[in-house]
PDB file of C-alpha atoms in Angstrom:
ATOM      1  CA  UNK U   2     145.674 181.854  18.309  1.00  0.00           C
ATOM      2  CA  UNK U   3     146.353 178.174  17.660  1.00  0.00           C
ATOM      3  CA  UNK U   4     146.313 175.554  20.331  1.00  0.00           C
ATOM      4  CA  UNK U   5     149.602 174.449  21.766  1.00  0.00           C
ATOM      5  CA  UNK U   6     149.973 170.676  21.292  1.00  0.00           C
ATOM      6  CA  UNK U   7     150.293 168.659  24.453  1.00  0.00           C
ATOM      7  CA  UNK U   8     153.576 166.787  24.823  1.00  0.00           C
ATOM      8  CA  UNK U   9     153.542 163.021  24.403  1.00  0.00           C
ATOM      9  CA  UNK U  10     155.291 162.635  27.746  1.00  0.00           C
ATOM     10  CA  UNK U  11     154.338 164.513  30.889  1.00  0.00           C
ATOM     11  CA  UNK U  12     155.734 164.676  34.393  1.00  0.00           C
ATOM     12  CA  UNK U  13     154.038 162.627  37.080  1.00  0.00           C
ATOM     13  CA  UNK U  14     154.489 163.304  40.766  1.00  0.00           C
ATOM     14  CA  UNK U  15     155.817 160.320  42.682  1.00  0.00           C
ATOM     15  CA  UNK U  16     156.454 159.795  46.360  1.00  0.00           C
ATOM     16  CA  UNK U  17     160.019 160.835  47.046  1.00  0.00           C
ATOM     17  CA  UNK U  18     162.692 160.312  49.642  1.00  0.00           C
ATOM     18  CA  UNK U  19     161.914 162.116  52.905  1.00  0.00           C
ATOM     19  CA  UNK U  20     158.472 163.039  51.604  1.00  0.00           C
ATOM     20  CA  UNK U  21     159.809 165.276  48.828  1.00  0.00           C
ATOM     21  CA  UNK U  22     157.998 164.779  45.549  1.00  0.00           C
ATOM     22  CA  UNK U  23     159.838 163.388  42.567  1.00  0.00           C
ATOM     23  CA  UNK U  24     158.738 163.558  38.959  1.00  0.00           C
ATOM     24  CA  UNK U  25     159.285 161.191  36.089  1.00  0.00           C
ATOM     25  CA  UNK U  26     158.415 161.344  32.437  1.00  0.00           C
ATOM     26  CA  UNK U  27     155.875 158.695  31.631  1.00  0.00           C
ATOM     27  CA  UNK U  28     153.882 157.348  28.754  1.00  0.00           C
ATOM     28  CA  UNK U  29     150.212 158.219  28.464  1.00  0.00           C
ATOM     29  CA  UNK U  30     147.961 156.070  30.624  1.00  0.00           C
ATOM     30  CA  UNK U  31     145.112 153.798  29.668  1.00  0.00           C
ATOM     31  CA  UNK U  32     142.014 154.576  31.708  1.00  0.00           C
ATOM     32  CA  UNK U  33     138.465 153.388  32.243  1.00  0.00           C
ATOM     33  CA  UNK U  34     136.071 156.053  33.502  1.00  0.00           C
ATOM     34  CA  UNK U  35     132.938 154.653  35.115  1.00  0.00           C
ATOM     35  CA  UNK U  36     129.842 156.829  35.492  1.00  0.00           C
ATOM     36  CA  UNK U  37     127.580 155.180  38.067  1.00  0.00           C
ATOM     37  CA  UNK U  38     125.394 156.288  40.949  1.00  0.00           C
ATOM     38  CA  UNK U  39     126.765 153.797  43.477  1.00  0.00           C
ATOM     39  CA  UNK U  40     130.094 151.992  43.744  1.00  0.00           C
ATOM     40  CA  UNK U  41     129.549 148.774  41.832  1.00  0.00           C
ATOM     41  CA  UNK U  42     131.465 148.643  38.561  1.00  0.00           C
ATOM     42  CA  UNK U  43     134.460 150.812  39.428  1.00  0.00           C
ATOM     43  CA  UNK U  44     135.564 148.679  42.422  1.00  0.00           C
ATOM     44  CA  UNK U  45     134.942 145.460  40.465  1.00  0.00           C
ATOM     45  CA  UNK U  46     136.998 146.716  37.511  1.00  0.00           C
ATOM     46  CA  UNK U  47     139.766 147.932  39.808  1.00  0.00           C
ATOM     47  CA  UNK U  48     140.052 144.354  41.084  1.00  0.00           C
ATOM     48  CA  UNK U  49     140.068 142.999  37.515  1.00  0.00           C
ATOM     49  CA  UNK U  50     142.753 145.467  36.371  1.00  0.00           C
ATOM     50  CA  UNK U  51     144.970 145.335  39.474  1.00  0.00           C
ATOM     51  CA  UNK U  52     148.018 144.110  37.525  1.00  0.00           C
ATOM     52  CA  UNK U  53     147.229 145.467  34.064  1.00  0.00           C
ATOM     53  CA  UNK U  54     148.309 149.081  34.350  1.00  0.00           C
ATOM     54  CA  UNK U  55     144.800 150.233  33.423  1.00  0.00           C
ATOM     55  CA  UNK U  56     143.558 152.948  35.758  1.00  0.00           C
ATOM     56  CA  UNK U  57     139.875 152.923  36.780  1.00  0.00           C
ATOM     57  CA  UNK U  58     138.229 156.218  37.724  1.00  0.00           C
ATOM     58  CA  UNK U  59     134.743 156.453  39.224  1.00  0.00           C
ATOM     59  CA  UNK U  60     132.410 159.423  38.958  1.00  0.00           C
ATOM     60  CA  UNK U  61     128.901 160.128  40.183  1.00  0.00           C
ATOM     61  CA  UNK U  62     127.994 163.192  38.067  1.00  0.00           C
ATOM     62  CA  UNK U  63     127.937 163.830  34.339  1.00  0.00           C
ATOM     63  CA  UNK U  64     130.116 166.926  34.781  1.00  0.00           C
ATOM     64  CA  UNK U  65     132.838 164.952  36.551  1.00  0.00           C
ATOM     65  CA  UNK U  66     132.690 162.359  33.753  1.00  0.00           C
ATOM     66  CA  UNK U  67     133.232 165.084  31.159  1.00  0.00           C
ATOM     67  CA  UNK U  68     136.005 166.686  33.241  1.00  0.00           C
ATOM     68  CA  UNK U  69     137.832 163.346  33.526  1.00  0.00           C
ATOM     69  CA  UNK U  70     137.426 162.800  29.768  1.00  0.00           C
ATOM     70  CA  UNK U  71     138.869 166.268  29.103  1.00  0.00           C
ATOM     71  CA  UNK U  72     141.815 165.501  31.377  1.00  0.00           C
ATOM     72  CA  UNK U  73     142.495 162.239  29.537  1.00  0.00           C
ATOM     73  CA  UNK U  74     142.453 164.034  26.202  1.00  0.00           C
ATOM     74  CA  UNK U  75     144.720 166.776  27.515  1.00  0.00           C
ATOM     75  CA  UNK U  76     147.241 164.204  28.717  1.00  0.00           C
ATOM     76  CA  UNK U  77     146.961 162.032  25.583  1.00  0.00           C
ATOM     77  CA  UNK U  78     145.583 159.198  27.707  1.00  0.00           C
ATOM     78  CA  UNK U  79     143.514 156.502  26.004  1.00  0.00           C
ATOM     79  CA  UNK U  80     140.217 155.946  27.735  1.00  0.00           C
ATOM     80  CA  UNK U  81     136.995 154.008  27.665  1.00  0.00           C
ATOM     81  CA  UNK U  82     133.906 155.557  29.245  1.00  0.00           C
ATOM     82  CA  UNK U  83     131.318 153.310  30.865  1.00  0.00           C
ATOM     83  CA  UNK U  84     127.856 154.772  31.366  1.00  0.00           C
ATOM     84  CA  UNK U  85     125.601 152.877  33.758  1.00  0.00           C
ATOM     85  CA  UNK U  86     122.048 153.683  32.707  1.00  0.00           C
ATOM     86  CA  UNK U  87     120.801 152.887  36.212  1.00  0.00           C
ATOM     87  CA  UNK U  88     121.757 156.522  36.852  1.00  0.00           C
ATOM     88  CA  UNK U  89     118.761 157.418  34.694  1.00  0.00           C
ATOM     89  CA  UNK U  90     118.152 157.663  30.948  1.00  0.00           C
ATOM     90  CA  UNK U  91     117.549 161.436  31.017  1.00  0.00           C
ATOM     91  CA  UNK U  92     121.018 161.984  32.473  1.00  0.00           C
ATOM     92  CA  UNK U  93     122.763 159.324  30.402  1.00  0.00           C
ATOM     93  CA  UNK U  94     121.299 159.770  26.909  1.00  0.00           C
ATOM     94  CA  UNK U  95     123.210 162.977  26.059  1.00  0.00           C
ATOM     95  CA  UNK U  96     126.555 161.667  27.330  1.00  0.00           C
ATOM     96  CA  UNK U  97     127.813 159.610  24.350  1.00  0.00           C
ATOM     97  CA  UNK U  98     127.524 162.630  22.045  1.00  0.00           C
ATOM     98  CA  UNK U  99     129.102 164.944  24.628  1.00  0.00           C
ATOM     99  CA  UNK U 100     131.981 162.506  25.151  1.00  0.00           C
ATOM    100  CA  UNK U 101     132.735 162.410  21.409  1.00  0.00           C
ATOM    101  CA  UNK U 102     134.618 165.717  21.562  1.00  0.00           C
ATOM    102  CA  UNK U 103     137.166 164.065  23.881  1.00  0.00           C
ATOM    103  CA  UNK U 104     137.884 161.174  21.481  1.00  0.00           C
ATOM    104  CA  UNK U 105     137.278 158.169  23.723  1.00  0.00           C
ATOM    105  CA  UNK U 106     138.490 154.835  22.386  1.00  0.00           C
ATOM    106  CA  UNK U 107     135.079 153.471  23.288  1.00  0.00           C
ATOM    107  CA  UNK U 108     131.848 154.238  25.090  1.00  0.00           C
ATOM    108  CA  UNK U 109     130.187 151.289  26.798  1.00  0.00           C
ATOM    109  CA  UNK U 110     126.572 151.540  27.910  1.00  0.00           C
ATOM    110  CA  UNK U 111     125.296 149.272  30.652  1.00  0.00           C
ATOM    111  CA  UNK U 112     121.574 149.100  30.067  1.00  0.00           C
ATOM    112  CA  UNK U 113     118.520 148.272  32.044  1.00  0.00           C
ATOM    113  CA  UNK U 114     115.419 146.398  30.908  1.00  0.00           C
ATOM    114  CA  UNK U 115     113.875 149.786  30.117  1.00  0.00           C
ATOM    115  CA  UNK U 116     116.805 150.941  27.959  1.00  0.00           C
ATOM    116  CA  UNK U 117     117.335 147.740  25.969  1.00  0.00           C
ATOM    117  CA  UNK U 118     114.986 149.036  23.255  1.00  0.00           C
ATOM    118  CA  UNK U 119     117.232 152.111  22.904  1.00  0.00           C
ATOM    119  CA  UNK U 120     120.340 150.139  21.903  1.00  0.00           C
ATOM    120  CA  UNK U 121     120.211 151.037  18.170  1.00  0.00           C
ATOM    121  CA  UNK U 122     119.696 154.719  18.995  1.00  0.00           C
ATOM    122  CA  UNK U 123     122.496 154.639  21.549  1.00  0.00           C
ATOM    123  CA  UNK U 124     124.864 153.267  18.906  1.00  0.00           C
ATOM    124  CA  UNK U 125     123.895 156.142  16.617  1.00  0.00           C
ATOM    125  CA  UNK U 126     124.721 158.536  19.463  1.00  0.00           C
ATOM    126  CA  UNK U 127     128.237 157.100  19.835  1.00  0.00           C
ATOM    127  CA  UNK U 128     127.951 154.046  22.077  1.00  0.00           C
ATOM    128  CA  UNK U 129     130.396 151.461  20.764  1.00  0.00           C
ATOM    129  CA  UNK U 130     129.306 148.591  22.998  1.00  0.00           C
ATOM    130  CA  UNK U 131     126.019 147.876  24.781  1.00  0.00           C
ATOM    131  CA  UNK U 132     125.582 145.307  27.542  1.00  0.00           C
ATOM    132  CA  UNK U 133     122.904 144.512  30.092  1.00  0.00           C
ATOM    133  CA  UNK U 134     123.746 145.592  33.633  1.00  0.00           C
ATOM    134  CA  UNK U 135     123.866 141.880  34.514  1.00  0.00           C
ATOM    135  CA  UNK U 136     127.204 141.476  32.654  1.00  0.00           C
ATOM    136  CA  UNK U 137     129.961 139.851  34.708  1.00  0.00           C
ATOM    137  CA  UNK U 138     132.749 142.203  35.750  1.00  0.00           C
ATOM    138  CA  UNK U 139     135.358 139.911  34.160  1.00  0.00           C
ATOM    139  CA  UNK U 140     133.583 140.124  30.797  1.00  0.00           C
ATOM    140  CA  UNK U 141     133.239 143.911  31.096  1.00  0.00           C
ATOM    141  CA  UNK U 142     136.935 144.192  31.935  1.00  0.00           C
ATOM    142  CA  UNK U 143     137.774 142.061  28.902  1.00  0.00           C
ATOM    143  CA  UNK U 144     135.684 144.359  26.682  1.00  0.00           C
ATOM    144  CA  UNK U 145     137.453 147.457  28.042  1.00  0.00           C
ATOM    145  CA  UNK U 146     140.849 145.848  27.514  1.00  0.00           C
ATOM    146  CA  UNK U 147     139.930 144.785  23.975  1.00  0.00           C
ATOM    147  CA  UNK U 148     138.925 148.345  23.092  1.00  0.00           C
ATOM    148  CA  UNK U 149     142.041 149.875  24.638  1.00  0.00           C
ATOM    149  CA  UNK U 150     144.325 147.287  23.030  1.00  0.00           C
ATOM    150  CA  UNK U 151     142.792 147.867  19.603  1.00  0.00           C
ATOM    151  CA  UNK U 152     144.160 151.407  19.802  1.00  0.00           C
ATOM    152  CA  UNK U 153     147.624 150.347  20.987  1.00  0.00           C
ATOM    153  CA  UNK U 154     148.577 147.492  18.884  1.00  0.00           C
TER     154      UNK U 154
END
């Protein structure tokens, strides 16, 4: 059996009058999914994107990252995945290739001094942008926005 295509528009549950939910048809979202072991980048990016309409999602496990990516694909949402290599290279190295099946607009790796030598290999695995973990949150937000805008322009 063939797959049923997902609709371009989907209902979203909104707060309603007297607590009853309301739905609306909405355009696909633009999202940034941040895989990190402690809340650092996700809160910083949420502050950077507060008025942009870009949703930031944080996750602490590889499986949650892949689940969020699958949800974005299922809803036709554009997304950028950020992988913070402070989580550990053994956990992070397989993720760019595993994310490819969900068609991210970009995969950004935030490296450590130990992973800097892996940058060329990471690009071969599907990383579209590599930065040291010392990058400023404003610059990282700009990179995410640039990637998302390049797909919507």
